[in-house]
Short mmCIF file of C-alpha atoms in Angstrom, two decimals:
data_model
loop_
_atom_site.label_atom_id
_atom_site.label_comp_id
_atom_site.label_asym_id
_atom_site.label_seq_id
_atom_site.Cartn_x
_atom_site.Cartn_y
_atom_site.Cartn_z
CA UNK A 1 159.04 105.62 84.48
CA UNK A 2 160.90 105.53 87.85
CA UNK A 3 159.46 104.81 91.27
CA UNK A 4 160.76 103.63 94.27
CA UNK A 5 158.45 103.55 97.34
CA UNK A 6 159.05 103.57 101.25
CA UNK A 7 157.70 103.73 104.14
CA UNK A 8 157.24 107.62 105.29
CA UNK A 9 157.90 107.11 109.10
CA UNK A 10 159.12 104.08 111.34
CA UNK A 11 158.97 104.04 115.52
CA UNK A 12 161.30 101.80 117.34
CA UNK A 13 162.58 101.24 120.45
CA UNK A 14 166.59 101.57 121.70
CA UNK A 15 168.04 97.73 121.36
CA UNK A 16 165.26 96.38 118.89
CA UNK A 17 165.58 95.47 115.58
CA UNK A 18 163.81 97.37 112.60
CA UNK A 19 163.71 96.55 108.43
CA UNK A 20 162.90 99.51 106.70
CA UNK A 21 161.36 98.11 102.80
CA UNK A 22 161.71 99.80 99.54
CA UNK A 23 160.71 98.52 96.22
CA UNK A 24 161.14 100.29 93.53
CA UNK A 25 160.22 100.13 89.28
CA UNK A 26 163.13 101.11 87.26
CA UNK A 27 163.96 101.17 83.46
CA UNK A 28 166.79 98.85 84.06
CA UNK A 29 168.97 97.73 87.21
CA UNK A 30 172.71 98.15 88.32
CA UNK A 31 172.80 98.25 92.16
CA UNK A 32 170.63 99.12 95.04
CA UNK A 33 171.78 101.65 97.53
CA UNK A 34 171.26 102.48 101.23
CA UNK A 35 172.02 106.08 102.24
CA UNK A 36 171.34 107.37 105.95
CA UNK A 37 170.75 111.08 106.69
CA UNK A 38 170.28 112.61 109.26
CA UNK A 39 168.44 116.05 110.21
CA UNK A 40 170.12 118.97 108.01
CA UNK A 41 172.91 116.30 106.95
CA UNK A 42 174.27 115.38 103.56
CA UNK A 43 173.15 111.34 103.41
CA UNK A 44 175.98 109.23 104.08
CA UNK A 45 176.33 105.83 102.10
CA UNK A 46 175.50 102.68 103.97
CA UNK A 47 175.17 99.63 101.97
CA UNK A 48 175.22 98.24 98.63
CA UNK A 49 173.81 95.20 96.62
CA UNK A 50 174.02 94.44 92.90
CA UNK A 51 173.20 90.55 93.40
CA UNK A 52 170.18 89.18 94.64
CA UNK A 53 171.08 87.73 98.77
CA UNK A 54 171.52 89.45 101.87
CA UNK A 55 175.08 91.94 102.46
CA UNK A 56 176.17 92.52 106.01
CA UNK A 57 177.85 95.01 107.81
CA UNK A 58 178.23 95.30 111.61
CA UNK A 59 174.73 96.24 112.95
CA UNK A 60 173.23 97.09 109.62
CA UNK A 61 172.19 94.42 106.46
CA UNK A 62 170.44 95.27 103.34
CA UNK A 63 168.88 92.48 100.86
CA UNK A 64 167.88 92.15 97.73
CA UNK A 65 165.49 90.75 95.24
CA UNK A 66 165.88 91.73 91.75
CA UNK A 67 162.99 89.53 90.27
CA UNK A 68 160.58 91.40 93.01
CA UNK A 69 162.03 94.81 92.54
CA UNK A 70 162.48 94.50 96.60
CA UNK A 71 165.03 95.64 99.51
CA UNK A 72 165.25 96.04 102.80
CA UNK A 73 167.78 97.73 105.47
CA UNK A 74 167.96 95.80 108.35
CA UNK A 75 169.15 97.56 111.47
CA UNK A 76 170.20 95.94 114.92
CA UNK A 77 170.42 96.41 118.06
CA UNK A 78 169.11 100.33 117.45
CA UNK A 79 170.50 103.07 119.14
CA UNK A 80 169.42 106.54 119.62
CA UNK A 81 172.00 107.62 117.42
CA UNK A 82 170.10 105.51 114.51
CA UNK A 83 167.31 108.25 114.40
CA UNK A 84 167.68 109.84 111.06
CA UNK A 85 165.70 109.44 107.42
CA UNK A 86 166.82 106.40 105.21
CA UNK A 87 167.39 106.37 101.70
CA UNK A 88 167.18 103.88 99.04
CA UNK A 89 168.49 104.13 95.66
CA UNK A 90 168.68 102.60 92.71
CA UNK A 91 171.31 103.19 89.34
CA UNK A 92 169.27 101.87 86.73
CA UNK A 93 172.03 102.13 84.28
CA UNK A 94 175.51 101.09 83.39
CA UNK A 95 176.76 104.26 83.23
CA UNK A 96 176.20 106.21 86.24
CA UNK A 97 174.51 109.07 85.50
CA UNK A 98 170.43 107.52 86.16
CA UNK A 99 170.10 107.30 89.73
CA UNK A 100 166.66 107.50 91.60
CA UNK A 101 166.22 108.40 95.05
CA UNK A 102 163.06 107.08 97.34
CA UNK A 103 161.60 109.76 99.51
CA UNK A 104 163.47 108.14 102.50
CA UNK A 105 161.75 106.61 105.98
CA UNK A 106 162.15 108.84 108.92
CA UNK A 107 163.13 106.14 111.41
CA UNK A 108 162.51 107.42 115.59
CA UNK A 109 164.41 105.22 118.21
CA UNK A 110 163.02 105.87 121.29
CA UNK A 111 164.55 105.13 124.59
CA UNK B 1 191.22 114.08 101.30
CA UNK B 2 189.00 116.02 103.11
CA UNK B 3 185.63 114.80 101.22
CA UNK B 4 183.04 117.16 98.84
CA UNK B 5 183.00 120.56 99.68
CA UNK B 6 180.20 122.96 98.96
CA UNK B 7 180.18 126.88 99.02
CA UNK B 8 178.25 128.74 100.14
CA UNK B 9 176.82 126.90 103.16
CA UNK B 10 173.47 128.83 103.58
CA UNK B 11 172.22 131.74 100.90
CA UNK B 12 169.40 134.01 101.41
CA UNK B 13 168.12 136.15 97.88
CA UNK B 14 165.44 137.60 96.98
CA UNK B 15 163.36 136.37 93.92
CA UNK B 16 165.05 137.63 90.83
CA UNK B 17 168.12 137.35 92.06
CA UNK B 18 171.20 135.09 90.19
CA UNK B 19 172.78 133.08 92.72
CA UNK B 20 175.82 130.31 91.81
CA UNK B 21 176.80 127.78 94.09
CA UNK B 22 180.08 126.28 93.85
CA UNK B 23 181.15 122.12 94.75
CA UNK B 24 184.61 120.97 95.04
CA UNK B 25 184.35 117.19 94.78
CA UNK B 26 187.39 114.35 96.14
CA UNK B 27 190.06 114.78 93.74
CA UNK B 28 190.23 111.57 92.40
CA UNK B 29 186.46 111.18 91.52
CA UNK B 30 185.49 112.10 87.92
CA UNK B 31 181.96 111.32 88.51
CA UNK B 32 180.10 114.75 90.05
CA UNK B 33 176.43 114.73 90.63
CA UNK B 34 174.07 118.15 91.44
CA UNK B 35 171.04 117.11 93.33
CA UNK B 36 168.18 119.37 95.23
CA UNK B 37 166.55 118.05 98.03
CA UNK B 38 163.34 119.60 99.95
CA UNK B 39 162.01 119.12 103.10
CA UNK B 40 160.62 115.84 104.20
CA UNK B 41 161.73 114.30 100.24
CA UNK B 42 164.67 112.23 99.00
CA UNK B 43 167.57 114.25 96.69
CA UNK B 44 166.29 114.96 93.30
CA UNK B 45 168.61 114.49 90.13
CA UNK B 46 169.78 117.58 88.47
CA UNK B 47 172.80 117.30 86.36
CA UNK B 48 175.69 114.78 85.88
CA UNK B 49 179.16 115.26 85.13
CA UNK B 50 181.75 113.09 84.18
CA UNK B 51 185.23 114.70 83.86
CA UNK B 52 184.38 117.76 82.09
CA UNK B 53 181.40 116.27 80.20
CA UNK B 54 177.83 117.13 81.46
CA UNK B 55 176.10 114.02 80.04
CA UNK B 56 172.63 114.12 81.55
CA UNK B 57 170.57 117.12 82.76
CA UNK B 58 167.09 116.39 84.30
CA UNK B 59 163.93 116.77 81.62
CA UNK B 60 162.63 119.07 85.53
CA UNK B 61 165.21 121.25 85.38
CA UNK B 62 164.63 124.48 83.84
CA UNK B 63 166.20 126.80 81.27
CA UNK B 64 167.22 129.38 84.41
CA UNK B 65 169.76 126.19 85.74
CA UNK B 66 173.15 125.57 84.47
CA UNK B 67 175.64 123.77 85.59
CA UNK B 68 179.92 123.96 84.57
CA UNK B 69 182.67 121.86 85.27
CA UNK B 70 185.36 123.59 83.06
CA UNK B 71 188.61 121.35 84.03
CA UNK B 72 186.77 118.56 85.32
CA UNK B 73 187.51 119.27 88.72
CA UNK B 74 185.06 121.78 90.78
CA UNK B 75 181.36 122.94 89.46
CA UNK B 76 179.27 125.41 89.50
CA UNK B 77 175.36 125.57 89.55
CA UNK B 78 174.27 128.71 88.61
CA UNK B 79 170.26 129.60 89.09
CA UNK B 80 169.23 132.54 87.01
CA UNK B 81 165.78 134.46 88.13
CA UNK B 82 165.08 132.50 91.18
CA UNK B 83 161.89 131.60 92.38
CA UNK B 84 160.67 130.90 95.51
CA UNK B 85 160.08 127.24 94.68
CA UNK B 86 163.57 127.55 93.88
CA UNK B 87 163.82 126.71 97.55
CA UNK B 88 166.08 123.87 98.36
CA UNK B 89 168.71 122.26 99.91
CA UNK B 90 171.04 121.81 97.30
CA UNK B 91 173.58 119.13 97.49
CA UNK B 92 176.43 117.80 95.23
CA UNK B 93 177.91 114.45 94.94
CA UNK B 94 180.94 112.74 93.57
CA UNK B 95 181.67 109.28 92.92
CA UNK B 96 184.97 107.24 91.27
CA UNK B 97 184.20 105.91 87.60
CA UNK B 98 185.14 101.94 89.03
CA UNK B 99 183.23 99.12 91.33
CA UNK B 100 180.39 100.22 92.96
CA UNK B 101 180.99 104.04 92.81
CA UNK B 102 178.84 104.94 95.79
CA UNK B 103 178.27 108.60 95.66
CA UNK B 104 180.14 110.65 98.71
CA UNK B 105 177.99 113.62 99.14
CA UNK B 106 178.90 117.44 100.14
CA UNK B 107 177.30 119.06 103.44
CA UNK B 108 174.80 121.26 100.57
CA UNK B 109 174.11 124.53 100.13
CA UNK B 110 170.60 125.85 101.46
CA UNK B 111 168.89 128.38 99.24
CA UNK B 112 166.15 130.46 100.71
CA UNK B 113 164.50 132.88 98.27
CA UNK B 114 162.41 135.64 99.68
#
């Protein structure tokens, strides 16, 4: 089967760093994606990996390990603005058509 | 390009009712993706499209879905007999065929059966 687990809700405060986990059990692996939405929002894509290491991008990183079925989205120097649900992914196939959706982490910056 | 599009935004029906929903993905994507998404959960998989071709259709979905994409450009997702668990956002995605082909998703249409 598919699962990919994380965190329901995360509390942090305006200027701190957060890493939001997911892991996830898939029938097979082609890339690991970040999404953010927020409240009533279509998700928006963030980040991408495909190869075990660490991708960054401005305030936000995501890593991955594909021997421990493991990622994280690392977010810096938060901002209010960052209060939204995050998303991980995963396309378990080489075709596009297989990809799973976590139940996202409802991140709160506070001030 | 001004992204996915989805129509219409919000629809209210009462249980019974047919309802179709209609996505208008970025022209140059032939990938197009029909999710549903409640309340508190992450997007579900529905139906995938590429081009014209609807190659995968969630084991979930029901008989009362269908989903076209008759010239490989826009869909439609048609629900037949809704249900109130037919309640949903429901969202559509495209993506390019190449590289990573992250998907760009629409602003949904909410369904709210009564």
């Amino acid at each position: 089967g598919q699962n990919i687990d994380q965190p329901t809700e995360m509390t942090a405060t305006e200027g701190a760093i957060v890493q939001i986990n997911c892991t996830y059990q898939t029938s097979g692996f082609n890339g690991l994606f970040w999404y953010q939405q927020h409240a009533g929002e279509a998700p928006t894509f963030l980040s991408y990996n495909v190869l075990d290491g660490l991708e960054e991008k401005g305030r936000f990183s995501s890593f991955l390990s594909r021997s421990k079925g493991y990622s994280y989205l690392l977010l810096k120097e938060l901002q209010m603005k960052d209060s939204a649900s995050y998303l991980c992914a995963v396309r378990s196939d080489n075709y596009g058509q297989n990809f799973v959706f976590g139940p996202g982490t409802r991140l709160s910056v506070l001030p | 390009d001004t992204g996915v599009s989805q129509n219409p935004r919000h629809k209210i029906t009462k249980r019974g009712q047919n309802v179709t929903f209609r996505c208008d993905p970025i022209s140059e994507h032939n990938r197009l993706y029909w999710y549903r998404q409640t309340l508190g959960q992450g997007p579900e998989f529905l139906t995938y499209f590429q081009n014209e071709a609807q190659l995968e259709k969630s084991r979930l979905l029901s008989d009362r879905f269908s989903a076209e994409r008759p010239k490989g450009s826009f869909s439609t997702l048609e629900i037949q007999r809704t249900e109130q668990g037919d309640s949903a956002m429901y969202l559509c995605a495209s993506s390019e065929y190449r590289g990573r082909s992250e998907q760009y998703f629409g602003p949904g249409t909410r369904l709210t059966v009564t």
